[in-house]
Tab-separated table of C-alpha atoms in Angstrom:
chain	number	residue	atom	x	y	z
A	1	UNK	CA	84.572	-2.016	-31.374
A	2	UNK	CA	87.668	-4.053	-30.583
A	3	UNK	CA	86.874	-7.731	-31.141
A	4	UNK	CA	90.099	-9.590	-30.422
A	5	UNK	CA	93.812	-9.216	-29.831
A	6	UNK	CA	96.593	-11.632	-30.671
A	7	UNK	CA	100.068	-10.659	-29.515
A	8	UNK	CA	102.570	-12.608	-31.522
A	9	UNK	CA	106.075	-11.281	-31.084
A	10	UNK	CA	108.416	-9.308	-28.894
A	11	UNK	CA	111.815	-7.954	-29.932
A	12	UNK	CA	114.723	-6.612	-27.908
A	13	UNK	CA	117.518	-4.437	-29.201
A	14	UNK	CA	120.247	-2.401	-27.543
A	15	UNK	CA	118.076	0.666	-28.077
A	16	UNK	CA	114.448	-0.303	-27.476
A	17	UNK	CA	111.964	-3.065	-26.709
A	18	UNK	CA	109.286	-3.618	-29.348
A	19	UNK	CA	105.961	-5.433	-29.260
A	20	UNK	CA	103.989	-6.430	-32.353
A	21	UNK	CA	100.407	-7.669	-32.295
A	22	UNK	CA	97.307	-8.018	-34.425
A	23	UNK	CA	93.836	-6.836	-33.500
A	24	UNK	CA	90.493	-6.838	-35.235
A	25	UNK	CA	87.655	-4.340	-35.256
A	26	UNK	CA	84.095	-5.371	-35.954
A	27	UNK	CA	81.134	-3.248	-36.929
A	28	UNK	CA	80.025	-4.032	-40.435
A	29	UNK	CA	83.333	-4.896	-42.092
A	30	UNK	CA	85.968	-6.892	-40.216
A	31	UNK	CA	89.256	-4.982	-40.283
A	32	UNK	CA	92.425	-6.661	-39.060
A	33	UNK	CA	95.409	-4.462	-38.204
A	34	UNK	CA	98.986	-5.122	-37.168
A	35	UNK	CA	100.482	-2.677	-34.670
A	36	UNK	CA	104.037	-1.938	-33.585
A	37	UNK	CA	104.473	-0.567	-30.066
A	38	UNK	CA	107.657	0.682	-28.428
A	39	UNK	CA	108.112	0.379	-24.666
A	40	UNK	CA	107.867	3.796	-23.073
A	41	UNK	CA	105.611	5.078	-25.890
A	42	UNK	CA	102.730	2.626	-25.425
A	43	UNK	CA	99.980	5.266	-25.653
A	44	UNK	CA	100.299	5.303	-29.443
A	45	UNK	CA	101.254	2.688	-31.998
A	46	UNK	CA	104.496	3.433	-33.798
A	47	UNK	CA	103.081	1.769	-36.915
A	48	UNK	CA	99.621	0.538	-37.933
A	49	UNK	CA	98.962	-1.462	-41.104
A	50	UNK	CA	95.912	-3.252	-42.420
A	51	UNK	CA	96.174	-6.990	-43.115
A	52	UNK	CA	94.498	-8.862	-45.953
A	53	UNK	CA	93.917	-12.653	-45.802
A	54	UNK	CA	95.754	-14.608	-48.530
A	55	UNK	CA	92.587	-15.937	-50.183
A	56	UNK	CA	90.364	-13.004	-49.289
A	57	UNK	CA	87.920	-15.180	-47.357
A	58	UNK	CA	89.617	-16.128	-44.084
A	59	UNK	CA	88.726	-14.302	-40.863
A	60	UNK	CA	90.664	-13.368	-37.759
A	61	UNK	CA	89.143	-16.310	-35.871
A	62	UNK	CA	89.765	-18.936	-38.554
A	63	UNK	CA	93.245	-18.026	-39.798
A	64	UNK	CA	96.773	-17.275	-38.587
A	65	UNK	CA	97.346	-13.555	-39.222
A	66	UNK	CA	101.108	-14.125	-39.452
A	67	UNK	CA	100.571	-15.256	-43.044
A	68	UNK	CA	98.285	-12.361	-43.995
A	69	UNK	CA	99.479	-9.746	-46.487
A	70	UNK	CA	100.197	-6.133	-45.510
A	71	UNK	CA	98.045	-3.648	-47.434
A	72	UNK	CA	100.270	-0.622	-48.025
A	73	UNK	CA	97.597	1.113	-50.078
A	74	UNK	CA	95.295	1.595	-47.083
A	75	UNK	CA	96.556	4.170	-44.573
A	76	UNK	CA	95.328	3.632	-41.010
A	77	UNK	CA	97.194	6.476	-39.288
A	78	UNK	CA	96.483	10.215	-39.341
A	79	UNK	CA	100.170	10.849	-38.789
A	80	UNK	CA	101.295	8.778	-41.791
A	81	UNK	CA	98.602	10.387	-43.954
A	82	UNK	CA	99.935	13.833	-43.006
A	83	UNK	CA	103.498	12.741	-43.809
A	84	UNK	CA	102.431	11.472	-47.223
A	85	UNK	CA	100.587	14.693	-48.017
A	86	UNK	CA	103.441	17.061	-47.057
A	87	UNK	CA	105.712	16.707	-50.146
A	88	UNK	CA	102.714	17.003	-52.475
A	89	UNK	CA	101.429	20.031	-50.583
A	90	UNK	CA	104.559	22.055	-51.331
A	91	UNK	CA	104.827	20.507	-54.843
A	92	UNK	CA	108.152	18.769	-54.217
A	93	UNK	CA	106.301	15.746	-55.607
A	94	UNK	CA	103.666	16.024	-58.303
A	95	UNK	CA	100.075	14.824	-58.213
A	96	UNK	CA	100.067	14.347	-61.985
A	97	UNK	CA	103.454	13.026	-63.128
A	98	UNK	CA	105.501	9.931	-62.235
A	99	UNK	CA	108.341	12.066	-60.775
A	100	UNK	CA	110.823	9.693	-62.433
A	101	UNK	CA	114.314	10.064	-61.013
A	102	UNK	CA	113.343	12.132	-57.980
A	103	UNK	CA	114.997	11.163	-54.700
A	104	UNK	CA	113.448	10.730	-51.252
A	105	UNK	CA	115.489	10.200	-48.082
A	106	UNK	CA	113.875	8.906	-44.904
A	107	UNK	CA	115.725	8.921	-41.578
A	108	UNK	CA	114.056	6.361	-39.326
A	109	UNK	CA	112.105	3.350	-40.560
A	110	UNK	CA	109.659	2.218	-37.874
A	111	UNK	CA	107.319	-0.254	-39.527
A	112	UNK	CA	107.853	1.325	-42.945
A	113	UNK	CA	104.241	2.389	-43.445
A	114	UNK	CA	105.135	5.806	-44.881
A	115	UNK	CA	107.843	4.762	-47.316
A	116	UNK	CA	106.092	1.624	-48.599
A	117	UNK	CA	102.890	3.592	-49.208
A	118	UNK	CA	104.855	6.277	-51.071
A	119	UNK	CA	106.642	3.558	-53.041
A	120	UNK	CA	103.297	2.152	-54.199
A	121	UNK	CA	102.164	5.644	-55.197
A	122	UNK	CA	105.401	6.595	-56.947
A	123	UNK	CA	107.173	3.549	-58.362
A	124	UNK	CA	109.655	5.703	-60.339
A	125	UNK	CA	110.826	7.725	-57.312
A	126	UNK	CA	114.065	6.578	-55.652
A	127	UNK	CA	113.423	6.048	-51.935
A	128	UNK	CA	116.261	5.452	-49.468
A	129	UNK	CA	115.504	4.818	-45.798
A	130	UNK	CA	118.290	5.000	-43.213
A	131	UNK	CA	117.664	3.180	-39.921
A	132	UNK	CA	120.104	3.036	-37.014
A	133	UNK	CA	118.748	-0.128	-35.354
A	134	UNK	CA	119.030	-3.416	-37.305
A	135	UNK	CA	116.305	-4.951	-35.118
A	136	UNK	CA	113.846	-2.347	-36.436
A	137	UNK	CA	114.757	-3.338	-39.987
A	138	UNK	CA	114.179	-7.010	-39.102
A	139	UNK	CA	110.729	-6.233	-37.643
A	140	UNK	CA	109.723	-4.076	-40.616
A	141	UNK	CA	110.768	-6.698	-43.148
A	142	UNK	CA	109.413	-9.704	-41.226
A	143	UNK	CA	106.058	-8.341	-40.062
A	144	UNK	CA	105.242	-5.087	-41.879
A	145	UNK	CA	105.872	-5.944	-45.518
A	146	UNK	CA	108.916	-3.730	-46.079
A	147	UNK	CA	110.762	-4.992	-49.160
A	148	UNK	CA	113.788	-4.033	-51.197
A	149	UNK	CA	113.225	-3.144	-54.835
A	150	UNK	CA	114.877	-1.245	-57.665
A	151	UNK	CA	113.717	2.098	-56.226
A	152	UNK	CA	113.244	1.298	-52.525
A	153	UNK	CA	116.211	0.574	-50.270
A	154	UNK	CA	116.757	0.321	-46.514
A	155	UNK	CA	120.246	1.012	-45.155
A	156	UNK	CA	121.407	0.329	-41.597
A	157	UNK	CA	123.395	3.430	-40.695
A	158	UNK	CA	123.415	6.568	-38.562
A	159	UNK	CA	121.091	9.053	-40.282
A	160	UNK	CA	123.185	12.102	-39.434
A	161	UNK	CA	126.380	10.494	-40.729
A	162	UNK	CA	124.527	9.499	-43.909
A	163	UNK	CA	123.476	13.114	-44.505
A	164	UNK	CA	127.013	14.323	-43.799
A	165	UNK	CA	128.349	11.935	-46.473
A	166	UNK	CA	125.641	13.081	-48.907
A	167	UNK	CA	126.573	16.702	-48.241
A	168	UNK	CA	130.271	16.060	-48.952
A	169	UNK	CA	129.534	14.116	-52.137
A	170	UNK	CA	127.022	16.633	-53.510
A	171	UNK	CA	124.008	14.295	-53.459
A	172	UNK	CA	120.642	16.116	-53.498
A	173	UNK	CA	117.182	15.009	-52.368
A	174	UNK	CA	113.735	16.242	-53.354
A	175	UNK	CA	112.248	15.100	-50.032
A	176	UNK	CA	113.880	14.446	-46.660
A	177	UNK	CA	111.764	12.922	-43.894
A	178	UNK	CA	113.107	12.927	-40.340
A	179	UNK	CA	111.021	10.280	-38.574
A	180	UNK	CA	113.348	9.262	-35.753
A	181	UNK	CA	113.471	9.640	-31.969
A	182	UNK	CA	115.999	9.185	-29.184
A	183	UNK	CA	115.537	8.030	-25.585
A	184	UNK	CA	114.947	11.467	-24.038
A	185	UNK	CA	111.957	11.574	-21.676
A	186	UNK	CA	110.654	15.091	-22.328
A	187	UNK	CA	111.366	15.619	-26.012
A	188	UNK	CA	112.491	12.451	-27.812
A	189	UNK	CA	111.385	13.358	-31.335
A	190	UNK	CA	113.336	14.296	-33.333
A	191	UNK	CA	116.662	13.290	-31.727
A	192	UNK	CA	118.605	16.064	-30.035
A	193	UNK	CA	121.482	15.637	-32.512
A	194	UNK	CA	119.215	16.930	-35.274
A	195	UNK	CA	117.980	19.954	-33.354
A	196	UNK	CA	120.744	22.448	-33.954
A	197	UNK	CA	121.321	25.174	-36.504
A	198	UNK	CA	124.317	23.582	-38.225
A	199	UNK	CA	122.504	20.313	-38.865
A	200	UNK	CA	119.416	22.105	-40.178
A	201	UNK	CA	121.632	24.150	-42.508
A	202	UNK	CA	123.256	20.938	-43.703
A	203	UNK	CA	119.797	19.428	-44.350
A	204	UNK	CA	118.909	22.509	-46.384
A	205	UNK	CA	122.135	22.119	-48.338
A	206	UNK	CA	121.263	18.627	-49.590
A	207	UNK	CA	117.807	19.656	-50.859
A	208	UNK	CA	117.078	20.399	-54.495
A	209	UNK	CA	115.780	23.939	-55.247
A	210	UNK	CA	112.173	22.686	-54.919
A	211	UNK	CA	112.933	20.165	-52.173
A	212	UNK	CA	111.301	19.827	-48.766
A	213	UNK	CA	112.494	18.702	-45.326
A	214	UNK	CA	109.931	17.709	-42.736
A	215	UNK	CA	110.198	16.194	-39.300
A	216	UNK	CA	108.411	13.883	-36.907
A	217	UNK	CA	105.816	14.715	-34.217
A	218	UNK	CA	104.446	17.957	-35.636
A	219	UNK	CA	104.664	17.815	-39.430
A	220	UNK	CA	106.977	20.796	-39.768
A	221	UNK	CA	107.788	21.503	-43.386
A	222	UNK	CA	110.886	23.458	-44.376
A	223	UNK	CA	111.491	24.661	-47.931
A	224	UNK	CA	114.705	26.285	-49.216
A	225	UNK	CA	113.011	29.496	-50.334
A	226	UNK	CA	111.231	32.455	-48.719
A	227	UNK	CA	107.483	33.133	-48.801
A	228	UNK	CA	106.616	36.802	-49.267
A	229	UNK	CA	102.839	36.675	-48.686
A	230	UNK	CA	102.229	34.167	-45.887
A	231	UNK	CA	98.430	34.569	-45.764
A	232	UNK	CA	98.086	34.064	-49.508
A	233	UNK	CA	100.378	31.044	-49.361
A	234	UNK	CA	98.361	29.506	-46.498
A	235	UNK	CA	95.172	29.941	-48.502
A	236	UNK	CA	96.842	28.135	-51.390
A	237	UNK	CA	98.045	25.324	-49.105
A	238	UNK	CA	94.605	24.858	-47.533
A	239	UNK	CA	92.996	24.643	-50.955
A	240	UNK	CA	95.664	22.227	-52.172
A	241	UNK	CA	95.364	20.130	-48.995
A	242	UNK	CA	91.675	19.568	-49.721
A	243	UNK	CA	92.514	18.500	-53.279
A	244	UNK	CA	95.232	16.095	-52.147
A	245	UNK	CA	93.097	14.639	-49.353
A	246	UNK	CA	90.307	13.929	-51.814
A	247	UNK	CA	92.664	12.362	-54.382
A	248	UNK	CA	94.327	10.095	-51.797
A	249	UNK	CA	91.048	9.401	-49.939
A	250	UNK	CA	92.538	10.923	-46.754
A	251	UNK	CA	89.737	13.422	-46.042
A	252	UNK	CA	88.490	11.643	-42.911
A	253	UNK	CA	91.999	10.909	-41.632
A	254	UNK	CA	93.059	14.539	-42.040
A	255	UNK	CA	89.919	16.304	-40.793
A	256	UNK	CA	91.780	17.461	-37.638
A	257	UNK	CA	94.929	18.614	-39.461
A	258	UNK	CA	95.680	22.347	-39.334
A	259	UNK	CA	98.062	24.461	-41.395
A	260	UNK	CA	99.684	27.249	-39.388
């Protein structure tokens, strides 16, 4: 049951208007979350993260949640859980090895829940996130615990132009995540500029032979190889999904996820 809400900040950019707030659920354990909402998409939170008090003892009512720590190890969103599972499902990332030197590209940052969680899972994987709006980067770094590190970088740039430069320079990625939207009313995600054959072919061209490209809204996974026996492959994916969900403790979050 929702126990309290504290709205603490509002951001304007040339692209969107963002609201960030904290809320707490009671019912046994007190769970405090921070949410990012975007005007025009207020039915769902763009990002949800769990907050942990600095000393482990403070509560929502006795402490200022602005100083609480973001817990990137606890996933609060079905959507983010599905995004994290996708590259492991098609074995672009391994459940058993460190995947040292592998490269992940994310287009669109939001609150950084996906990429920071993956960074904690895979410290040796190089993760680059490209975000068009500098205000989004400010929000993610100020309120959602997004940090730069040796293998995690956020770049303010146009995602499509970044991929075009990668294509020309021969850079390859093991995982590409398209998690961006435009301002279209009917179909904002992914942006219209990414929904054409030439761009999809270019995305395919910057993948490694075992790489994967997946996009926002419906987790659509594209691999640069053909599948001869679709039914057999789906059976394999469903079995592997159960294994991954159990390993990552996502079983409850992913109970409504279907592979088609």
